[in-house]
Coordinates of C-alpha atoms in Angstrom, one line a residue:
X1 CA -188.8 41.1 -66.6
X2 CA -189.5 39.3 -70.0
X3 CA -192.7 38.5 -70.6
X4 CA -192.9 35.1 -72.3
X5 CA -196.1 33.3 -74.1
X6 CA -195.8 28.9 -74.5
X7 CA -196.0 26.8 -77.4
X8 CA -196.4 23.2 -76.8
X9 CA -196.6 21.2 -80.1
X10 CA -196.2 17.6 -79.9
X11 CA -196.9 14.9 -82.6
X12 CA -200.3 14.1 -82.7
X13 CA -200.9 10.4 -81.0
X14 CA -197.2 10.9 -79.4
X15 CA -197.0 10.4 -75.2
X16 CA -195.9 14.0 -75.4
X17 CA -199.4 14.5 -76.8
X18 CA -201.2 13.3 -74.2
X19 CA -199.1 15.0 -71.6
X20 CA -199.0 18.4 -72.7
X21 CA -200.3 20.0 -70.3
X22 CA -198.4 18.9 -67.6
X23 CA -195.2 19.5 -70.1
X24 CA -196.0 23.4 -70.5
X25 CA -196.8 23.8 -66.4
X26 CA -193.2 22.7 -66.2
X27 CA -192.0 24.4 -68.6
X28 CA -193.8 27.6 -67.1
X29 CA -192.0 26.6 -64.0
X30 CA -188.9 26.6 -65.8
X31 CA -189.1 30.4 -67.2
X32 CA -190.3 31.2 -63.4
X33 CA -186.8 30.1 -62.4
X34 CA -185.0 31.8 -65.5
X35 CA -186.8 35.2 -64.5
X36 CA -189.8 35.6 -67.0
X37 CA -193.2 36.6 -66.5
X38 CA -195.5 34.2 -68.1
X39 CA -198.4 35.5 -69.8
X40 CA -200.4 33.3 -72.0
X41 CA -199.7 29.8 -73.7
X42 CA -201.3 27.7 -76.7
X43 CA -201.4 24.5 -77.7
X44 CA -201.4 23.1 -81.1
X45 CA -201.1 19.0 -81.6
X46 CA -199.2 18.3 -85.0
X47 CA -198.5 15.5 -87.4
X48 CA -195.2 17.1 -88.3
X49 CA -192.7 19.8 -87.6
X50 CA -192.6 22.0 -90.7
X51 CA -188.9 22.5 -92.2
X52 CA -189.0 26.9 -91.7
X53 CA -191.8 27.5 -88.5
X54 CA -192.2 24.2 -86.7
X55 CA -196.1 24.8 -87.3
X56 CA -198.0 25.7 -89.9
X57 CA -198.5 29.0 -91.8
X58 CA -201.6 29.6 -90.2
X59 CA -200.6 28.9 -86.5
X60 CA -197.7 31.4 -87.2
X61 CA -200.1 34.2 -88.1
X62 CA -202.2 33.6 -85.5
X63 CA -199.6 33.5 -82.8
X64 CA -198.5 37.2 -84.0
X65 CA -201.8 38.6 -83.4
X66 CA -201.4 36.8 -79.8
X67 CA -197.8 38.2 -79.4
X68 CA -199.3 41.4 -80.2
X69 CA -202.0 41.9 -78.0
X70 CA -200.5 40.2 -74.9
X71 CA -197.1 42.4 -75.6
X72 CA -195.1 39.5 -75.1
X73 CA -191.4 40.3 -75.7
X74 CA -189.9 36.3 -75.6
X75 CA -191.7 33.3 -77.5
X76 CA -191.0 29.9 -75.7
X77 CA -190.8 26.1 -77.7
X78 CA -191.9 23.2 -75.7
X79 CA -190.3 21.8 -78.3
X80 CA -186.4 21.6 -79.8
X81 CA -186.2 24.1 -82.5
X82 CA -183.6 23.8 -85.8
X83 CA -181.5 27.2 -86.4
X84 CA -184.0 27.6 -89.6
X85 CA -186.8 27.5 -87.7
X86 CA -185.7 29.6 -84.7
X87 CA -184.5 32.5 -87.4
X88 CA -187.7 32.2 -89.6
X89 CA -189.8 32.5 -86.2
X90 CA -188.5 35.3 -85.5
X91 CA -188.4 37.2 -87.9
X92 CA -191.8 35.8 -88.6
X93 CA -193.0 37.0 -85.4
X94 CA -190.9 39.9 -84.4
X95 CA -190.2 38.8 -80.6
X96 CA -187.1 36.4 -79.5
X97 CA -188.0 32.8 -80.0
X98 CA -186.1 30.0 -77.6
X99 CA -186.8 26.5 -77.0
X100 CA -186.6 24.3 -74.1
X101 CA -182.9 24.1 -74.1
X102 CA -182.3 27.7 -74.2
X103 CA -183.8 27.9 -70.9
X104 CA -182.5 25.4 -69.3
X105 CA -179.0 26.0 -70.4
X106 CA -179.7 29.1 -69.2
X107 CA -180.5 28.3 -65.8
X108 CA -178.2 26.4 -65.2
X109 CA -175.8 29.4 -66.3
X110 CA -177.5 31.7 -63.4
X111 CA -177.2 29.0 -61.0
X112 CA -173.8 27.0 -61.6
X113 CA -171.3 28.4 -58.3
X114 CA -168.2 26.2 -58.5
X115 CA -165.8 26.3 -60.8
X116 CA -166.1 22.8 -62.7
X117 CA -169.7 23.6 -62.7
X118 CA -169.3 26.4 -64.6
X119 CA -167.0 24.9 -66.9
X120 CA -169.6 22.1 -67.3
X121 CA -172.4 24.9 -68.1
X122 CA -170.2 26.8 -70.7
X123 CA -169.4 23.7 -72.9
X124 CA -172.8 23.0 -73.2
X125 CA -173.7 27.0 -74.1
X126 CA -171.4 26.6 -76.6
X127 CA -171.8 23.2 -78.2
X128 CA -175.5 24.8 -78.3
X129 CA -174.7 28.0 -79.7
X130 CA -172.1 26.8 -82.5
X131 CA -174.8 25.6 -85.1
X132 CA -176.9 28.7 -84.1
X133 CA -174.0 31.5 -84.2
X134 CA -176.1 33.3 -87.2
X135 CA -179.2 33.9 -84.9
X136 CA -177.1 34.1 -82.0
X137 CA -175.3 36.9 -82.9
X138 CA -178.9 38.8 -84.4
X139 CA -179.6 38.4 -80.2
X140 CA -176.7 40.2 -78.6
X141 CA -176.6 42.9 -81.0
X142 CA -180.1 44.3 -80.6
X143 CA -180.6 42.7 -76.9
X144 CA -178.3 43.6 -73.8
X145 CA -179.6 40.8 -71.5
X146 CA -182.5 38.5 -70.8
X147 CA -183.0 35.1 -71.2
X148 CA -180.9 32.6 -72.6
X149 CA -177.8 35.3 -73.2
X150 CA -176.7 35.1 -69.7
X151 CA -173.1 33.1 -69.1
X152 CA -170.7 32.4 -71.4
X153 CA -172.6 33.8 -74.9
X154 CA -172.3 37.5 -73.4
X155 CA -168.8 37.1 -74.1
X156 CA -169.3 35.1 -77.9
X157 CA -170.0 38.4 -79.7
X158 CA -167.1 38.5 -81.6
X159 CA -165.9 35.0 -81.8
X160 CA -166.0 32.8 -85.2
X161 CA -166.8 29.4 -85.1
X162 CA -163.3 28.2 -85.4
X163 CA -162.8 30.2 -81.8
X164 CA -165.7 28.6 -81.0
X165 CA -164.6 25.2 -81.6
X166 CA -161.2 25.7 -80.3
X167 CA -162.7 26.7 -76.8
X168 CA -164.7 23.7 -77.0
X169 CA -161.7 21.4 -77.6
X170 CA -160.0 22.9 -74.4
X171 CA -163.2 22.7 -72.1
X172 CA -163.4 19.7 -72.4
X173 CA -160.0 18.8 -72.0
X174 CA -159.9 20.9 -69.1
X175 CA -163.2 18.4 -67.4
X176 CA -161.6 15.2 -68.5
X177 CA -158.8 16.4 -66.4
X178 CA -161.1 16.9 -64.0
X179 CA -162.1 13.2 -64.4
X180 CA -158.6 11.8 -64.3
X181 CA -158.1 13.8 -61.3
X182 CA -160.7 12.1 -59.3
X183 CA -160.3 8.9 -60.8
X184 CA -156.2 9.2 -59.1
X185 CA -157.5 10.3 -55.9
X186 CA -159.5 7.0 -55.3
X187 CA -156.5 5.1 -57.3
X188 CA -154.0 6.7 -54.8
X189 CA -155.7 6.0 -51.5
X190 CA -155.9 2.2 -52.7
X191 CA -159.5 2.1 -53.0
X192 CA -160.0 2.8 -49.1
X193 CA -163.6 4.4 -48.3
X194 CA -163.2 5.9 -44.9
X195 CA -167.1 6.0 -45.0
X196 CA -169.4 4.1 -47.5
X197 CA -170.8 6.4 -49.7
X198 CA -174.6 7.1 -50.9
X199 CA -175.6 9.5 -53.7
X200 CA -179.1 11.4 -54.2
X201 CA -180.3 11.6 -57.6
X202 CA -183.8 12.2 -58.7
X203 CA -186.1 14.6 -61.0
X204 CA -185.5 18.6 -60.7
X205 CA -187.3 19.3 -57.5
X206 CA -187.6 16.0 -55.7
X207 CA -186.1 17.3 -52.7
X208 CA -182.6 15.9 -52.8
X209 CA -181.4 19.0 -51.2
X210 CA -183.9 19.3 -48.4
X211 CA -182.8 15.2 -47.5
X212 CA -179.2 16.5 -47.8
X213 CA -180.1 19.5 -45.0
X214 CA -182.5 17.1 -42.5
X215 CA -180.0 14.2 -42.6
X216 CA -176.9 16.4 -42.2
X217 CA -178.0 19.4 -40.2
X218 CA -175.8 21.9 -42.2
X219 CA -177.0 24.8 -44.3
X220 CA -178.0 23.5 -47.6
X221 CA -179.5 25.8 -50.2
X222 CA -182.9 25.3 -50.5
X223 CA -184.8 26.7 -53.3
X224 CA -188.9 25.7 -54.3
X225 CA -188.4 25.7 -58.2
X226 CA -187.1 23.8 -60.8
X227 CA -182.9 23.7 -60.5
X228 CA -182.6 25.3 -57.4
X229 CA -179.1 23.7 -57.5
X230 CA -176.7 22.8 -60.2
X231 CA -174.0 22.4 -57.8
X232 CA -172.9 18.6 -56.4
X233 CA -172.2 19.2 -52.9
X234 CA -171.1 16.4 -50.4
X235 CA -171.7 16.3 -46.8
X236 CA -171.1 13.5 -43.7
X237 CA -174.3 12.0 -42.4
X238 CA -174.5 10.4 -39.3
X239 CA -177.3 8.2 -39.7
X240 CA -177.1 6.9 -36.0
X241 CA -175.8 4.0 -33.7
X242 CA -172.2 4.9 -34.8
X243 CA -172.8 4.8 -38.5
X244 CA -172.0 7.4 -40.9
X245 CA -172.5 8.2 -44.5
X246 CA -170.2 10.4 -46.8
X247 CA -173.7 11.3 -48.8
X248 CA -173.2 13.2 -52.4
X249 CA -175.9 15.8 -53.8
X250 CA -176.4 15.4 -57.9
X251 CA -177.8 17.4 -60.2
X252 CA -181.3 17.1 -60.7
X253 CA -182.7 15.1 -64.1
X254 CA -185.4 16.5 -66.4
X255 CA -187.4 15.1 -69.4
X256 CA -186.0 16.5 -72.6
X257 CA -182.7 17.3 -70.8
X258 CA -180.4 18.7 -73.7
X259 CA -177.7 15.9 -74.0
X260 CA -175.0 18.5 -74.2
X261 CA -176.1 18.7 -71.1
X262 CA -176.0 15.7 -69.6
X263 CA -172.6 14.9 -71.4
X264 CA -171.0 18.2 -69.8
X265 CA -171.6 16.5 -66.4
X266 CA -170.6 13.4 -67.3
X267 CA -167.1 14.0 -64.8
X268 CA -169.9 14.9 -61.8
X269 CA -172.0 12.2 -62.8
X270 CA -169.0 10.0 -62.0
X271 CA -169.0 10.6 -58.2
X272 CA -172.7 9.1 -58.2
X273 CA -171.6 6.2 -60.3
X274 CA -168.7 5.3 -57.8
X275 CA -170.5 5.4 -54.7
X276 CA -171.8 2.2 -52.7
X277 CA -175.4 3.3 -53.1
X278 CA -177.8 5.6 -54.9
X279 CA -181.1 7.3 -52.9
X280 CA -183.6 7.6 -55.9
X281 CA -185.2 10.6 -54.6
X282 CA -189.3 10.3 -55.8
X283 CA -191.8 13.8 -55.3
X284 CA -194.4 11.4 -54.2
X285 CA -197.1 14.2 -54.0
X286 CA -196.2 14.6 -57.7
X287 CA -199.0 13.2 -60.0
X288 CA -196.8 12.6 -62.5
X289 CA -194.6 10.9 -60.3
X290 CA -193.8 7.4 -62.1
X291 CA -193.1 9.3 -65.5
X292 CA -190.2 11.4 -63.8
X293 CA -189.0 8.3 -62.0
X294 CA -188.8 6.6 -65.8
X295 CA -186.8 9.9 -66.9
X296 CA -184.2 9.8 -64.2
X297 CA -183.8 5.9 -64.7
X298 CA -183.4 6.6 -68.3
X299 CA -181.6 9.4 -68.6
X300 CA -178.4 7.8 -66.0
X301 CA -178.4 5.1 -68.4
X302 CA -177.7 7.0 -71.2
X303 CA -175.1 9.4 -69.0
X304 CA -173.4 6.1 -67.7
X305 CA -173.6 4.6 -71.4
X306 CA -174.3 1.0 -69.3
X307 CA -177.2 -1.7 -70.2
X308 CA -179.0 -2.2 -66.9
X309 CA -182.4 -3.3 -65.8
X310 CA -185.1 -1.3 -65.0
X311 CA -184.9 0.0 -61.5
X312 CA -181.3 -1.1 -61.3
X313 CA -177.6 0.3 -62.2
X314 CA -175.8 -2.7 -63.0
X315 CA -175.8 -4.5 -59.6
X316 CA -175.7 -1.0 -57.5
X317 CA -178.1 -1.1 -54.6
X318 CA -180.6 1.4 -55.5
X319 CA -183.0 2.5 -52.6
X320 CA -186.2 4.4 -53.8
X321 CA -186.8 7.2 -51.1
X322 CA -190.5 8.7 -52.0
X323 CA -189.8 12.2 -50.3
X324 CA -192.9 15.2 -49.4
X325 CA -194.7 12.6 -47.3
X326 CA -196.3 15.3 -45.6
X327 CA -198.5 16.3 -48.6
X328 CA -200.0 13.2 -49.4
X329 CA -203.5 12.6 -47.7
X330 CA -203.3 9.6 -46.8
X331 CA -199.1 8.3 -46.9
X332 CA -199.4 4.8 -45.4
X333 CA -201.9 4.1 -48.2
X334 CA -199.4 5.4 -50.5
X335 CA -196.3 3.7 -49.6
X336 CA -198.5 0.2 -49.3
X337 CA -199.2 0.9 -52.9
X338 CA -196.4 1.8 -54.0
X339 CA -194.2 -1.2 -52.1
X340 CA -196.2 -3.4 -54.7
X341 CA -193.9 -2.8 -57.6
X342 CA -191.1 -1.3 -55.1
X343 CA -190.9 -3.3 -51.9
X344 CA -187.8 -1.3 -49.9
X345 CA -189.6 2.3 -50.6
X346 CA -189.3 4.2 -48.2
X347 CA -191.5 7.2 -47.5
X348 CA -189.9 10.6 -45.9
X349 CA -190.9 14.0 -45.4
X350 CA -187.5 16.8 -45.2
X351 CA -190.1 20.1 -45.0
X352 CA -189.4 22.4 -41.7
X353 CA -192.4 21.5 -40.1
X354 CA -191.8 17.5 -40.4
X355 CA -189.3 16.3 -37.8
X356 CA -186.5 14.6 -38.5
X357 CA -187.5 11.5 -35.7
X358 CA -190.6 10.9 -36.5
X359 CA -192.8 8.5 -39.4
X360 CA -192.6 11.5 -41.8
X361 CA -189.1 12.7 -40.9
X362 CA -186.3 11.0 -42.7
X363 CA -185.5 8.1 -39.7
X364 CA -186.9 5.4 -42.1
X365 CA -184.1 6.7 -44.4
X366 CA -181.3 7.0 -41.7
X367 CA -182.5 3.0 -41.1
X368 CA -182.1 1.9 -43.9
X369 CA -178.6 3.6 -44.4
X370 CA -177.8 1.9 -40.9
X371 CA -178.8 -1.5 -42.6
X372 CA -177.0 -1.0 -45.4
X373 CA -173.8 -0.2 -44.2
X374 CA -173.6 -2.9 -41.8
X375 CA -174.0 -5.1 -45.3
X376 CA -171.3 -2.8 -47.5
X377 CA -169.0 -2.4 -44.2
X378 CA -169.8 -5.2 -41.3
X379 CA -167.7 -5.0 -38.3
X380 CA -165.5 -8.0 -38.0
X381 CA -162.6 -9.5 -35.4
X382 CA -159.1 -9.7 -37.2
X383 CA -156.3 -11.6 -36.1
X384 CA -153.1 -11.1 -37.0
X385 CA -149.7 -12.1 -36.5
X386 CA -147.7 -8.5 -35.4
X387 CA -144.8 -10.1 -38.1
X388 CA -147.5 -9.5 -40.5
X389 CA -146.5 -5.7 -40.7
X390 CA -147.5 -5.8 -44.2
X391 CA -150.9 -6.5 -43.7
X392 CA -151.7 -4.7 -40.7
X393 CA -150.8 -1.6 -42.4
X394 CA -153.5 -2.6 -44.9
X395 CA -156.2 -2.9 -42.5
X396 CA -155.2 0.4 -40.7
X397 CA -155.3 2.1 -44.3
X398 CA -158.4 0.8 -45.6
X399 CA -160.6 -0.2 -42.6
X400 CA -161.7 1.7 -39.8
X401 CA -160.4 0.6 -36.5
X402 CA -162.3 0.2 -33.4
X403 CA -160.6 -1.5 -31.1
X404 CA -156.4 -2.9 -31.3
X405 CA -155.3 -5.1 -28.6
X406 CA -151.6 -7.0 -28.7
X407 CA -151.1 -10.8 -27.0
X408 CA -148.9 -13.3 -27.6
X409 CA -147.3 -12.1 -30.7
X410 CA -151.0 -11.5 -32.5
X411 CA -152.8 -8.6 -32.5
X412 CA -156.4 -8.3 -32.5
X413 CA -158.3 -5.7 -34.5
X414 CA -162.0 -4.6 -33.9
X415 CA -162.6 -2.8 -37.1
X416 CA -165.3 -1.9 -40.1
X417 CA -164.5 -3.2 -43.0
X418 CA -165.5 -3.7 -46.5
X419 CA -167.0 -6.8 -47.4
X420 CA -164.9 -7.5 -50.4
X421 CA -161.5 -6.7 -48.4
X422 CA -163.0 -9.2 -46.0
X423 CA -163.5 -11.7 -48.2
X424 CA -159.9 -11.5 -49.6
X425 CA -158.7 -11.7 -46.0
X426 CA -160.7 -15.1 -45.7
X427 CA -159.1 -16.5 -48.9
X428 CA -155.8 -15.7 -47.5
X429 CA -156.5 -17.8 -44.2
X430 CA -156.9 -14.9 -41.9
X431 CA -158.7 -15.4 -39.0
X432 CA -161.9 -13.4 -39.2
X433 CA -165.1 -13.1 -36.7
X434 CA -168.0 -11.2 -37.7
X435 CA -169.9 -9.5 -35.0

């Protein structure tokens, strides 16, 4: 197991600055789930990064003797690090030096299971890795694993950049194909949505995955550290009362996500940005909670490259579901608070030991799904001539049919339907009955 010592270093008078701490617990969180062994952090606030160590000359020297006593074998940046000041570091130092995007990246390596995950994790190892090939190459030749040379750089050894490069080209080819792919399957099927559609999204952690389990019932991988799961993974809810939900695990956001990252998995990002509804998943026992909430909101604007409001894609219902109820001393206080600035919360609790029917199960989720599909898909009485072939086909394609009965050359359909659909039947003077 490596054994890694922290450096947070943030402008002095910066937010980072004032968060620090908090930054290098998560970052100790994240080397947890990459497989190190944490054994001693330091702070130092700076007013700014020198050009060859990122701090200054006597910080450098100091951290050696640290290194030294602690044994530490693996130095790890808070901070993003230049290719200059990663090499001077360590040869400074004499230990691997990585930042915060080394680590993540190389989570995310360990942890990607699909294929078009894995293609997603690989462009972004190697958009990473292309500035850094000097350094890069110092680490595979002396190291033969650890930390942040897991995935696709094992196999790099060898490779000059204009390999490198090529490979790059033809990943992400390869994902926009991926992209187009998706985007023909809802062009070929006409738009229909057999089922509305919700997606979870939320801060590393939140407990999307845990909602995903308790609302569905299947086996969901559940994991208590940061990135548990890099995969998206879709599941059928019932949600009770006849509705269901076709309901769409993301991956999870983090502040100073490396935006190789988040452009890699721009094609899965897609899926959230199609559905009817997103279920802004909040750690509500979190003390840091309204920060990640910002980060999440911020960084899905930047993915989706689209001006929106705060606490608002575009005009996509957003629902903000505060999950781990059950660790909050005193939730209804909380959620009355909290209603203040965001009056739908809801408050839910997916843990083992807190029922799905009950106040801190999810039912005040599964309630709100009910409400809102009755508002994205509200069940209507159509009548229609049985000439009308052409239309009926239509409904039977892109509605879901209840009920069909045939008098008197008109056939009347009991079916869900999408509101927009049902407003194009009303413009073309179709008898329509809501209820």
């Amino acid at each position: 197991m490596e054994r890694a010592f922290l450096v947070g270093a943030p402008r002095k008078g910066s937010d980072d600055a004032l968060h620090v701490d908090e930054h290098l617990e998560e970052l100790e969180r994240l080397a947890d789930t990459a497989g190190a062994q944490v054994i001693g952090k330091t702070i130092q606030r700076i007013d700014a990064p020198t050009p060859n160590f990122y701090l200054g000359q006597g910080k450098v020297e100091s951290l050696r003797e640290d290194l030294k006593n602690s044994n530490a074998t693996l130095l790890l940046f808070d901070e993003s690090l230049s290719p200059v000041q990663g090499v001077k570091l360590e040869k400074s130092l004499g230990v691997r030096v990585m930042d915060r995007t080394e680590v993540i990246l190389d989570i995310f390596a360990t942890r990607a299971r699909s294929h078009e995950a894995k293609l997603q994790i690989e462009l972004a190892q190697l958009e990473y890795l292309l500035p850094r090939l000097t350094r890069m190459w110092t680490h595979l030749s002396r190291i033969r694993g650890g930390i942040g040379l897991r995935g696709p750089g094992e196999t790099q050894l060898e490779t000059d950049r204009r390999v490198i490069r090529r490979k790059i080209s033809a990943l992400k080819k390869r994902l926009k194909d991926v992209a187009e792919h998706r985007a023909n399957q809802r062009q070929g099927r006409g738009g229909r949505r057999d089922l509305p559609t919700a997606a979870l999204v939320g801060y590393t952690n939140a407990g999307k995955s845990s909602l995903l389990k308790a609302l569905s019932g299947l086996d969901v991988f559940i994991e208590d550290r940061l990135f548990a799961t890099v995969d998206t993974l879709a599941r059928e809810v019932d949600v009770g009362e006849g509705y269901r939900y076709r309901l769409t695990d993301t991956v999870g956001f983090i502040r100073k996500l490396p935006h190789h990252l988040v452009a890699s998995f721009r094609a899965t990002l897609e899926e959230a940005e199609d559905a009817d509804l997103l279920l802004h998943v909040i750690d509500a026992s979190h003390p840091g909670w309204e920060d990640q909430l910002d980060v999440v909101e911020n960084e899905l604007r930047a993915a989706w490259g689209v001006r929106r409001s705060k606490g608002s894609v575009e005009r996509k219902r957003e629902i903000y579901v505060f999950n781990k109820a059950d660790l909050l001393p005193d939730p209804d206080a909380f959620l009355a608070l909290v209603r203040e600035k965001y009056p739908h919360a809801i408050l839910t609790s997916a843990t083992p030991h807190a029922p799905r029917r009950t106040a801190l199960g999810v039912e005040g989720l599964c309630l709100a799904l009910r409400t809102s599909a009755q508002a994205l898909r509200p069940i209507a009485e159509i009548r229609v001539p049985v000439a009308n072939g052409r239309l009926l086909a239509t409904l039977h394609r892109d509605a879901e049919i209840l009920d069909q009965v045939q008098s008197n050359g008109v056939v009347t359909l009991r079916a869900r339907i999408e509101a927009r659909l049902l407003g194009r039947l009303r413009q073309e003077g179709v008898e329509v009955v809501l209820g």
